[in-house]
PDB file of C-alpha atoms in Angstrom:
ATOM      1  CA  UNK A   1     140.910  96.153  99.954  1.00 40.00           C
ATOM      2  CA  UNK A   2     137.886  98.709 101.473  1.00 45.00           C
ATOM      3  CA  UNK A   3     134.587  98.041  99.798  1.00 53.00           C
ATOM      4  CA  UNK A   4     135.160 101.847  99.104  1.00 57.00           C
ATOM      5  CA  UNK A   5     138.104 100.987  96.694  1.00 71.00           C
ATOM      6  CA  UNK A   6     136.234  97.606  95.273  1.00 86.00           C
ATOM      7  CA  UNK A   7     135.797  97.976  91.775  1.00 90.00           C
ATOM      8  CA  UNK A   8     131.851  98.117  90.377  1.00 89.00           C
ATOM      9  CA  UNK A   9     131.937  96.045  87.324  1.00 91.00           C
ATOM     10  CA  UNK A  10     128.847  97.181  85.627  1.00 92.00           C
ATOM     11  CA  UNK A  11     128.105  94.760  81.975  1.00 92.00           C
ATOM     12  CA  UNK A  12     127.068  96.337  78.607  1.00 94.00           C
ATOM     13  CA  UNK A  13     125.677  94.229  75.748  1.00 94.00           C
ATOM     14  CA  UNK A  14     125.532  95.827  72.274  1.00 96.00           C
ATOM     15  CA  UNK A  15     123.330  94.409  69.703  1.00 95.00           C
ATOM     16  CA  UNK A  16     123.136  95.081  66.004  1.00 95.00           C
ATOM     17  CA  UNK A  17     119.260  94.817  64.708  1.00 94.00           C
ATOM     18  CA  UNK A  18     120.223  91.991  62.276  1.00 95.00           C
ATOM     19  CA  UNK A  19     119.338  89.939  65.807  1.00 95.00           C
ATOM     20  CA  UNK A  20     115.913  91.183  66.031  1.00 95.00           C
ATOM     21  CA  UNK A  21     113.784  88.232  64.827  1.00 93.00           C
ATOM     22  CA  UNK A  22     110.067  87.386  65.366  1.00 92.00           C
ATOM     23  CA  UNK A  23     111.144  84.535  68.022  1.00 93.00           C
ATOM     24  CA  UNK A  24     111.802  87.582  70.779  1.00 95.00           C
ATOM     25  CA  UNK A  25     108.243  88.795  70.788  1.00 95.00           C
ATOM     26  CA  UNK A  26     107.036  86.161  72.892  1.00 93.00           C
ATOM     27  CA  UNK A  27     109.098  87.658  75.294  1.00 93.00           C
ATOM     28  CA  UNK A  28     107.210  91.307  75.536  1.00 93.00           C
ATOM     29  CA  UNK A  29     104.428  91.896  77.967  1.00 90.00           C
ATOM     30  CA  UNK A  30     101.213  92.729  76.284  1.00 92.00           C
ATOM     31  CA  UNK A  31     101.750  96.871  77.199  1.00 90.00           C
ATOM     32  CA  UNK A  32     104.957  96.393  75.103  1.00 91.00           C
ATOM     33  CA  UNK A  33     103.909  94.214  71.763  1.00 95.00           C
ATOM     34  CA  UNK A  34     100.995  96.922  71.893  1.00 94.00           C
ATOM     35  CA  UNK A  35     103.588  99.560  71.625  1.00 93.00           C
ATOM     36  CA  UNK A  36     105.437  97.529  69.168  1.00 95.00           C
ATOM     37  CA  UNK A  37     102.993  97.730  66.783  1.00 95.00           C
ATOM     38  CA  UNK A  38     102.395 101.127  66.662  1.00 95.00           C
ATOM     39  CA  UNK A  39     105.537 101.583  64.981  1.00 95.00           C
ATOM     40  CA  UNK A  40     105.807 102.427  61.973  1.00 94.00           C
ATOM     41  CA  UNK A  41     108.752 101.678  60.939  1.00 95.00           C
ATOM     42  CA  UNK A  42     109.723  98.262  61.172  1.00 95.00           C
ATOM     43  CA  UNK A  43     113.718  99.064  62.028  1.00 94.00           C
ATOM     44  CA  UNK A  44     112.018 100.750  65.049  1.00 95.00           C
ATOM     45  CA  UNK A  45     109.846  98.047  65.498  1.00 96.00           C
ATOM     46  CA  UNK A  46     112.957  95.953  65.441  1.00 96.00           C
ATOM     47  CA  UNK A  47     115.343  98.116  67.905  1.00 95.00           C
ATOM     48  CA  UNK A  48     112.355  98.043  70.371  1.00 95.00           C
ATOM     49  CA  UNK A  49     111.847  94.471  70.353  1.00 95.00           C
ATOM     50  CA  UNK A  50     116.055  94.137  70.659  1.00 95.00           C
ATOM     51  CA  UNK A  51     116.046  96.682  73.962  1.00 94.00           C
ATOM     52  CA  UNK A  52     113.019  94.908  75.497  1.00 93.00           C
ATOM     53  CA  UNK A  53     114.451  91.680  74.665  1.00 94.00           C
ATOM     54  CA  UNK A  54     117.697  91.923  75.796  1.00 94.00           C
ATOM     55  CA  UNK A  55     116.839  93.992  78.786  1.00 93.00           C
ATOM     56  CA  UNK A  56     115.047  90.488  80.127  1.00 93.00           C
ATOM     57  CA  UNK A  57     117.283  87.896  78.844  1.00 93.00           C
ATOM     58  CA  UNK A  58     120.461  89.249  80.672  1.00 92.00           C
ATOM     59  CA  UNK A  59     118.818  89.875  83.834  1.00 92.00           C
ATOM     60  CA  UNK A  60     117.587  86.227  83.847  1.00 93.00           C
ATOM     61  CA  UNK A  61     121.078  85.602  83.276  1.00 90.00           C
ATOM     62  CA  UNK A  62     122.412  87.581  86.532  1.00 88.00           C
ATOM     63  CA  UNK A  63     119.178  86.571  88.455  1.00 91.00           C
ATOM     64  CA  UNK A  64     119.243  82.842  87.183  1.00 92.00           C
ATOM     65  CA  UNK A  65     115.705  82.723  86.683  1.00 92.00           C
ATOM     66  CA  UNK A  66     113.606  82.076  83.003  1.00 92.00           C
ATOM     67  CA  UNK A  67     113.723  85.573  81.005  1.00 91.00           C
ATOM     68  CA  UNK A  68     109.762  85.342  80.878  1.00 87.00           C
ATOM     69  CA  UNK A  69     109.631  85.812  85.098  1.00 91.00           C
ATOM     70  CA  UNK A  70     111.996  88.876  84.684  1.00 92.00           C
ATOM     71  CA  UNK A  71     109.069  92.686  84.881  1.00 90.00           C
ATOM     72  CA  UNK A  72     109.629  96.100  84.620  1.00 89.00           C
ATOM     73  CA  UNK A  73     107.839  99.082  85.954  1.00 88.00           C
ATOM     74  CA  UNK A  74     108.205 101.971  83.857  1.00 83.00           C
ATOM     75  CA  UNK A  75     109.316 105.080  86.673  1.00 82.00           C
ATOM     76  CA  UNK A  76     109.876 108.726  85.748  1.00 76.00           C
ATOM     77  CA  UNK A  77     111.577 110.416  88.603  1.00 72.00           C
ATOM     78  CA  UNK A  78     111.019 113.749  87.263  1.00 68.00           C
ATOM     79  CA  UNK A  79     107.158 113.485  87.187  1.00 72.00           C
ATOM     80  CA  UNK A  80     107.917 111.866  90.779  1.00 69.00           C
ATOM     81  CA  UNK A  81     109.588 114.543  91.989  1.00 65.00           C
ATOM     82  CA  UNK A  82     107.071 116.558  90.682  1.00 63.00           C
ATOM     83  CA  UNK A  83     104.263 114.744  92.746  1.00 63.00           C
ATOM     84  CA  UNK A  84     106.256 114.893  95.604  1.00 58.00           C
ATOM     85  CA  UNK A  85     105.917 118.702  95.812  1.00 55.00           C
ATOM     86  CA  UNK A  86     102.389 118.772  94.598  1.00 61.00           C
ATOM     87  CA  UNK A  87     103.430 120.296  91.537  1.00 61.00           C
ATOM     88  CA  UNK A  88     100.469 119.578  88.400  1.00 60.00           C
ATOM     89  CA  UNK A  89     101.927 118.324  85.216  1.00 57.00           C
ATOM     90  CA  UNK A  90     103.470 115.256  84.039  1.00 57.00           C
ATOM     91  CA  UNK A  91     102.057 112.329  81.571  1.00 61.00           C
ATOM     92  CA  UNK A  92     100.035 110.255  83.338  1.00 63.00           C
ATOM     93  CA  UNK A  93     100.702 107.176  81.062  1.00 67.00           C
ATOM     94  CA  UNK A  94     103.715 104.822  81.846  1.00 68.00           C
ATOM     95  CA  UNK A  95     107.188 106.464  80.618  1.00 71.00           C
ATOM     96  CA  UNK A  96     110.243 106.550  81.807  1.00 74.00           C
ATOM     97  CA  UNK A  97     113.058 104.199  83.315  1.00 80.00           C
ATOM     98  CA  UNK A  98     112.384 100.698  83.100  1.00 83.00           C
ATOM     99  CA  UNK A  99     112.910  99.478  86.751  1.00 87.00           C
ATOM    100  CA  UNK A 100     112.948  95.691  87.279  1.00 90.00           C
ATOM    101  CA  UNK A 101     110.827  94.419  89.592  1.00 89.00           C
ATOM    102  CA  UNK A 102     109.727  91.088  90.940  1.00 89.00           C
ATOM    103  CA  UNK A 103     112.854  88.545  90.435  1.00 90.00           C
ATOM    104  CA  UNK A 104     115.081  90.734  89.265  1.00 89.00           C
ATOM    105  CA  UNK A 105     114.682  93.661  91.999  1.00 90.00           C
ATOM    106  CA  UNK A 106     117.158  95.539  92.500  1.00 87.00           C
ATOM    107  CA  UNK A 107     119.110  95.624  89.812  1.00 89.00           C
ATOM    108  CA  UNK A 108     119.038  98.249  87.188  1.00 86.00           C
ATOM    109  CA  UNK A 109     119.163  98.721  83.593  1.00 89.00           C
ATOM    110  CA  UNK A 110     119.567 101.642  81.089  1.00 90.00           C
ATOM    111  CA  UNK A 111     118.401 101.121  77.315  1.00 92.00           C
ATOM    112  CA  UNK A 112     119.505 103.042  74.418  1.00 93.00           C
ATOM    113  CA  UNK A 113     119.109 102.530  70.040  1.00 92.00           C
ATOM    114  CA  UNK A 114     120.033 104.558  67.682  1.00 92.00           C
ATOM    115  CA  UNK A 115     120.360 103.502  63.926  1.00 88.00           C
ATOM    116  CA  UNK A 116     121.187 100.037  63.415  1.00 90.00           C
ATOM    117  CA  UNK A 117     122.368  99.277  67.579  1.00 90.00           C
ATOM    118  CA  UNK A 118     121.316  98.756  70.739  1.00 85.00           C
ATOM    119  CA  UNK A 119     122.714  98.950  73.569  1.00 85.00           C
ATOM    120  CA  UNK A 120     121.772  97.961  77.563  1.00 78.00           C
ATOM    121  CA  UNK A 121     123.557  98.287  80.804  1.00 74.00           C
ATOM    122  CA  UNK A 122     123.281  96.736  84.554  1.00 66.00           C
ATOM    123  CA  UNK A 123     123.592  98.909  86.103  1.00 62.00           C
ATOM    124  CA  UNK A 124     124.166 101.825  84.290  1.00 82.00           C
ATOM    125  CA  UNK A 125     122.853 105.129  82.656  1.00 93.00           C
ATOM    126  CA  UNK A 126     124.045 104.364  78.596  1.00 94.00           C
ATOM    127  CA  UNK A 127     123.525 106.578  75.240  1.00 96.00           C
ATOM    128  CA  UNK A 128     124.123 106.173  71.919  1.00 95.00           C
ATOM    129  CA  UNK A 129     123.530 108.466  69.261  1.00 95.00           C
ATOM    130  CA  UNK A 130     123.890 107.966  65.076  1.00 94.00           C
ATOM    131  CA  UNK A 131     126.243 111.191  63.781  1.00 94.00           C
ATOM    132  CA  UNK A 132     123.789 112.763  61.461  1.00 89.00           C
ATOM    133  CA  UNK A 133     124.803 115.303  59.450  1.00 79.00           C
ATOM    134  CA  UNK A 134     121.344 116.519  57.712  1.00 68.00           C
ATOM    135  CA  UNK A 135     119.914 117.305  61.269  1.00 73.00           C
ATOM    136  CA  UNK A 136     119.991 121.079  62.344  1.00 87.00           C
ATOM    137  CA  UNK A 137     122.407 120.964  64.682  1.00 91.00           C
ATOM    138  CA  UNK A 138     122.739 125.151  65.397  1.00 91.00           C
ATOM    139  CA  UNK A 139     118.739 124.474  66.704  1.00 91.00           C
ATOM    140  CA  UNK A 140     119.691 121.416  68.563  1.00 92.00           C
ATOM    141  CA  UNK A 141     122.981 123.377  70.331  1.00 94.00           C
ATOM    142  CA  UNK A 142     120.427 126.171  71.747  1.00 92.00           C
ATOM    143  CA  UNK A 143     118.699 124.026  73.641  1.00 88.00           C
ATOM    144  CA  UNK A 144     120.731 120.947  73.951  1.00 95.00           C
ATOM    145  CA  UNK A 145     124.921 122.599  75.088  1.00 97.00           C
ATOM    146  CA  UNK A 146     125.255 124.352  78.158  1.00 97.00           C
ATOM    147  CA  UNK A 147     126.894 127.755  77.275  1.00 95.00           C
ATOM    148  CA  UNK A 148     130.496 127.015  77.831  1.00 95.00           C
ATOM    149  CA  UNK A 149     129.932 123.864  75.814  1.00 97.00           C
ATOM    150  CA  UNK A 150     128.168 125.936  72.962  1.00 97.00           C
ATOM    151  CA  UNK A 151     131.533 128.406  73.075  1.00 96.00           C
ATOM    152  CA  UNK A 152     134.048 125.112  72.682  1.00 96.00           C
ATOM    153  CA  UNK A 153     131.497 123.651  69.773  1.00 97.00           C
ATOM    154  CA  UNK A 154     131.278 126.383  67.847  1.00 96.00           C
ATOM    155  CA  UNK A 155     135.274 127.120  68.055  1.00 96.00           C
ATOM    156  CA  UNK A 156     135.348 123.859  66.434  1.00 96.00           C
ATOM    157  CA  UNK A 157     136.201 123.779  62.372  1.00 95.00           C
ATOM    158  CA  UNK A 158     132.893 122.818  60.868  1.00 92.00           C
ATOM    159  CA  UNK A 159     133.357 119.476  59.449  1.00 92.00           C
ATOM    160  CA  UNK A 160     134.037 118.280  63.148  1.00 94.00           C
ATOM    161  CA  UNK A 161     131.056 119.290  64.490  1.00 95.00           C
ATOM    162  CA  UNK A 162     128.607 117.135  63.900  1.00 95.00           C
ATOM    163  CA  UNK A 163     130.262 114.059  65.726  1.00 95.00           C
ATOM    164  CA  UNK A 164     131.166 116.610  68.643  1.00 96.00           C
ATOM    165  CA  UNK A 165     127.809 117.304  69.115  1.00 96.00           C
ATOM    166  CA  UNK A 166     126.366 113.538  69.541  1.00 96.00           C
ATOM    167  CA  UNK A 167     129.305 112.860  71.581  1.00 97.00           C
ATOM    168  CA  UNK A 168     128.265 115.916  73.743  1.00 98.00           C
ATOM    169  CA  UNK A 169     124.853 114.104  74.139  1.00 97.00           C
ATOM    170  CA  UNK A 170     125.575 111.275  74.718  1.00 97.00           C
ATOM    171  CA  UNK A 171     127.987 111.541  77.444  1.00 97.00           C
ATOM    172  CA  UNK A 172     125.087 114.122  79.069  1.00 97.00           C
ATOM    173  CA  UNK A 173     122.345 111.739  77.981  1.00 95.00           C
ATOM    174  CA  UNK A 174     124.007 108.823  79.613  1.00 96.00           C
ATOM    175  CA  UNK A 175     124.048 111.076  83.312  1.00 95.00           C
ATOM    176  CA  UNK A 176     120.604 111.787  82.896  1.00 94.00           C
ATOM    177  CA  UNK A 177     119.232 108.511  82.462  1.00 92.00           C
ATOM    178  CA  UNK A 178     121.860 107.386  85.294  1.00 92.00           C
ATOM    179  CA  UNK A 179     120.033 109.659  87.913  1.00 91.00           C
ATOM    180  CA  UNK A 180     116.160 108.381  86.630  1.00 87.00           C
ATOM    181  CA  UNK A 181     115.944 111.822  84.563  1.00 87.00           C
ATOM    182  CA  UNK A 182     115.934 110.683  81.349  1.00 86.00           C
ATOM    183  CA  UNK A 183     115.942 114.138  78.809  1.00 87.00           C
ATOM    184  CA  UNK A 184     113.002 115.972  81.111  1.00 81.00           C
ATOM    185  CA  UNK A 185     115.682 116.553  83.015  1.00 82.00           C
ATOM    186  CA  UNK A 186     117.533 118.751  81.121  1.00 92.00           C
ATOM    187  CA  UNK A 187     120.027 118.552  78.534  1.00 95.00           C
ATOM    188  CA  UNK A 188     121.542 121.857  78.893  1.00 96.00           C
ATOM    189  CA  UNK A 189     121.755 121.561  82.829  1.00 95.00           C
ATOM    190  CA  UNK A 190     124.694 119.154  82.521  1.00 96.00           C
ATOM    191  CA  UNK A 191     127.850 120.250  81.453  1.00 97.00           C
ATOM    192  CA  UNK A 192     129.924 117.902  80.585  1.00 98.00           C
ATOM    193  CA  UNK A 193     134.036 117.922  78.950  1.00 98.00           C
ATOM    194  CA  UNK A 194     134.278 118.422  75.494  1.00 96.00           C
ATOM    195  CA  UNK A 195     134.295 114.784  73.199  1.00 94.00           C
ATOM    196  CA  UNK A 196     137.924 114.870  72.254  1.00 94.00           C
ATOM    197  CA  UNK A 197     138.935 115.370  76.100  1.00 97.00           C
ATOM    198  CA  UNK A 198     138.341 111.959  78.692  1.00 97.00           C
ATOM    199  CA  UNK A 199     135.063 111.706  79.654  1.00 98.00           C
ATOM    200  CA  UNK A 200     133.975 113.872  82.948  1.00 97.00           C
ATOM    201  CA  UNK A 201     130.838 115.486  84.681  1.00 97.00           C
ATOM    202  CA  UNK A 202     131.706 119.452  84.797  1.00 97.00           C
ATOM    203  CA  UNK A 203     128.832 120.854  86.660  1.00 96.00           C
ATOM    204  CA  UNK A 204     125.000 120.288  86.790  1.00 96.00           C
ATOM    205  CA  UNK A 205     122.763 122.982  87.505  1.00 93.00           C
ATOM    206  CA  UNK A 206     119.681 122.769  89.573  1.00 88.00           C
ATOM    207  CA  UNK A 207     118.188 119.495  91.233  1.00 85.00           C
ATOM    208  CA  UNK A 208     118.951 115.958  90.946  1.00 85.00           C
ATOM    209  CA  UNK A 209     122.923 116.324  90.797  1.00 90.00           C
ATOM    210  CA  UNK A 210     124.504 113.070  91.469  1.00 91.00           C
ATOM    211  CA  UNK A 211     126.878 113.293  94.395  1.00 88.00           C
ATOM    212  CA  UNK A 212     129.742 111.687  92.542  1.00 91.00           C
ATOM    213  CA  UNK A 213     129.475 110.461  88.730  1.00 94.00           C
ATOM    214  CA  UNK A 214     132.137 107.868  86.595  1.00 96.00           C
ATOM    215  CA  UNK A 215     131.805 108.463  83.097  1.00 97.00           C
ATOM    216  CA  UNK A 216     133.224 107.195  80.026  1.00 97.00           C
ATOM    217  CA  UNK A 217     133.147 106.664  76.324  1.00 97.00           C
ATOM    218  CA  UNK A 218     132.678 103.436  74.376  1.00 95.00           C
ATOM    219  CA  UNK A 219     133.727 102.222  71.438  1.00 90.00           C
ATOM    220  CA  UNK A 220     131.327 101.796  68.324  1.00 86.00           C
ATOM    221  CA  UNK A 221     131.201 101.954  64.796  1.00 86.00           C
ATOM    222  CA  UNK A 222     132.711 105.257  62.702  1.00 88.00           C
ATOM    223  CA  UNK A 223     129.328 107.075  62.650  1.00 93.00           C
ATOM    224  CA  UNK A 224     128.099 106.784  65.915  1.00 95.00           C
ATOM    225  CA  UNK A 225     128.689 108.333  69.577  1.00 96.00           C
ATOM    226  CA  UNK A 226     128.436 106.223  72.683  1.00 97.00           C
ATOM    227  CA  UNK A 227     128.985 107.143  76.497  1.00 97.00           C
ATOM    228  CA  UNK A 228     128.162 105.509  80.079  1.00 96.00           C
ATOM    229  CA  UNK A 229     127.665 106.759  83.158  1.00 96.00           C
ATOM    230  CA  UNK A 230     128.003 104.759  86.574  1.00 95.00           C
ATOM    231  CA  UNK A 231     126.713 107.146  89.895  1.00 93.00           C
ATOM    232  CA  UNK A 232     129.391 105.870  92.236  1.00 92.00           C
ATOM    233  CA  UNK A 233     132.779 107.237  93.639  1.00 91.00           C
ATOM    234  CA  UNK A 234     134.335 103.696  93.469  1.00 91.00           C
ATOM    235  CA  UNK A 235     136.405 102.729  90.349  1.00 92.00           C
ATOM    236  CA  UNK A 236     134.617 100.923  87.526  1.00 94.00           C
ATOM    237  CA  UNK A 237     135.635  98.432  85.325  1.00 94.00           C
ATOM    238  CA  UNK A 238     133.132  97.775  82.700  1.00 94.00           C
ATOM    239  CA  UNK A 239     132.289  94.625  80.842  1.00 94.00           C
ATOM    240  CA  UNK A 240     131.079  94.603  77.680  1.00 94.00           C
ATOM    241  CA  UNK A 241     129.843  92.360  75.384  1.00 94.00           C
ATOM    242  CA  UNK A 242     129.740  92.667  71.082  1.00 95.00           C
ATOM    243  CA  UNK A 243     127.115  91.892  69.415  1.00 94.00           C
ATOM    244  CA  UNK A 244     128.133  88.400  68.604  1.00 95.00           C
ATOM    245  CA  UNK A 245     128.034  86.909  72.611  1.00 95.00           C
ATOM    246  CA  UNK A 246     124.415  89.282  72.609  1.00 95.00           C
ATOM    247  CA  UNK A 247     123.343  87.279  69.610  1.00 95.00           C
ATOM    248  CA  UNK A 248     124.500  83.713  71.223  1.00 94.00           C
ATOM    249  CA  UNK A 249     122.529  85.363  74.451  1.00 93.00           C
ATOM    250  CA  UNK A 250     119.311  86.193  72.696  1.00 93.00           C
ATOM    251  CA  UNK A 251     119.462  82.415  70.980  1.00 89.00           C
ATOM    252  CA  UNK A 252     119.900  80.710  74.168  1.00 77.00           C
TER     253      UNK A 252
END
């Protein structure tokens, strides 16, 4: 077997934000229980402290090393890129990808929450997104489908629509945060197969195309739209984990 044909077996953990507990903050940097608390809410306080908790405890895991050692730099390529050519603009706080660092470098992680799950990836870009049907979804097509992807949505009958839609964005979602993009990249620059077809990159306009791209759905609850994305040419076979073994995980 080539390494060229060796699978990439990248590991997803999803947990539900029944796991969140006040036991896991002693695992966030002081940057991130400041940010914490600035929620209002506390079910976002809750799916923050899940994807900051989770994102440490399964690196220790891989890196066999306490989850407390395990540090993140926050990277936006975008603003990067935009540095790079002198460009002004950008936030100058922290934002973007976390990037381990420290122990854990070189590996890499995508976070995503939505509603009452989170999801995290090594390495991966991952989405998901909670099907809601009160949002204005004709204002989020405009700017969010590429035109041939606005033509097959809106050929759609309406009741499937809304579920199309977050499926749309999360499969592009999941690409952008793949490449370091994250949504100032573009939403509408990736085109992507409609949600009822198998998952595929179509085209991607402008800069920071991947050379080759493996995406796929995954499986969650009726209600919500999931995707991942894996920047490699190589076949992938994906582990992942319910929210039960994340739960034993988070314990331990």
């Amino acid at each position: 077997m080539t390494l060229g044909s060796t699978p990439l077996r990248p590991t997803v953990w999803w947990a539900h934000i029944s796991s969140a507990n006040d036991r896991l903050v002693r695992l966030l940097n002081e940057e991130e229980l400041a940010r914490n608390t600035r929620f209002r809410l506390q079910t976002d306080r809750d799916r923050h402290l899940l994807g900051r908790a989770l994102a440490r405890t399964a690196l220790a895991e891989r890196t066999g090393v306490p989850a407390s050692e395990v540090a993140f730099e926050l990277r936006c390529r975008s603003c990067e890129d935009k540095a790079r050519t002198g460009a002004d603009g950008g936030d100058p706080s922290p934002h973007g990808k976390p990037v381990p660092v420290g122990p854990a470098t070189g590996w890499e992680i995508s976070i995503s929450h939505s509603g009452e799950w989170v999801v995290q990836g090594v390495p991966v870009g991952v989405d998901v997104e909670r099907v809601s049907e009160a949002r204005d979804l004709d204002g989020l097509a405009a700017y969010t489908l590429a035109e041939s992807e606005a033509r097959a949505w809106r050929a759609l009958p309406e009741d499937d629509r809304s579920e199309a839609f977050f499926g749309y964005w999360a499969r592009k979602e999941a690409l952008l945060k793949a490449t370091g993009l994250g949504l100032s990249g573009g939403l509408r620059r990736v085109s992507v197969t409609p949600p009822s077809d198998r998952a595929r990159l179509v085209a991607w306009e402008g800069g920071g195309a991947p050379g080759t791209a493996w995406l796929t759905d995954l499986e969650r609850d009726p209600g919500y739209r999931s995707a991942l994305a894996v920047l490699t040419d190589r076949p992938v076979e994906p582990t992942v984990h319910p929210a039960e073994r994340t739960a034993a995980l988070l314990r331990g």
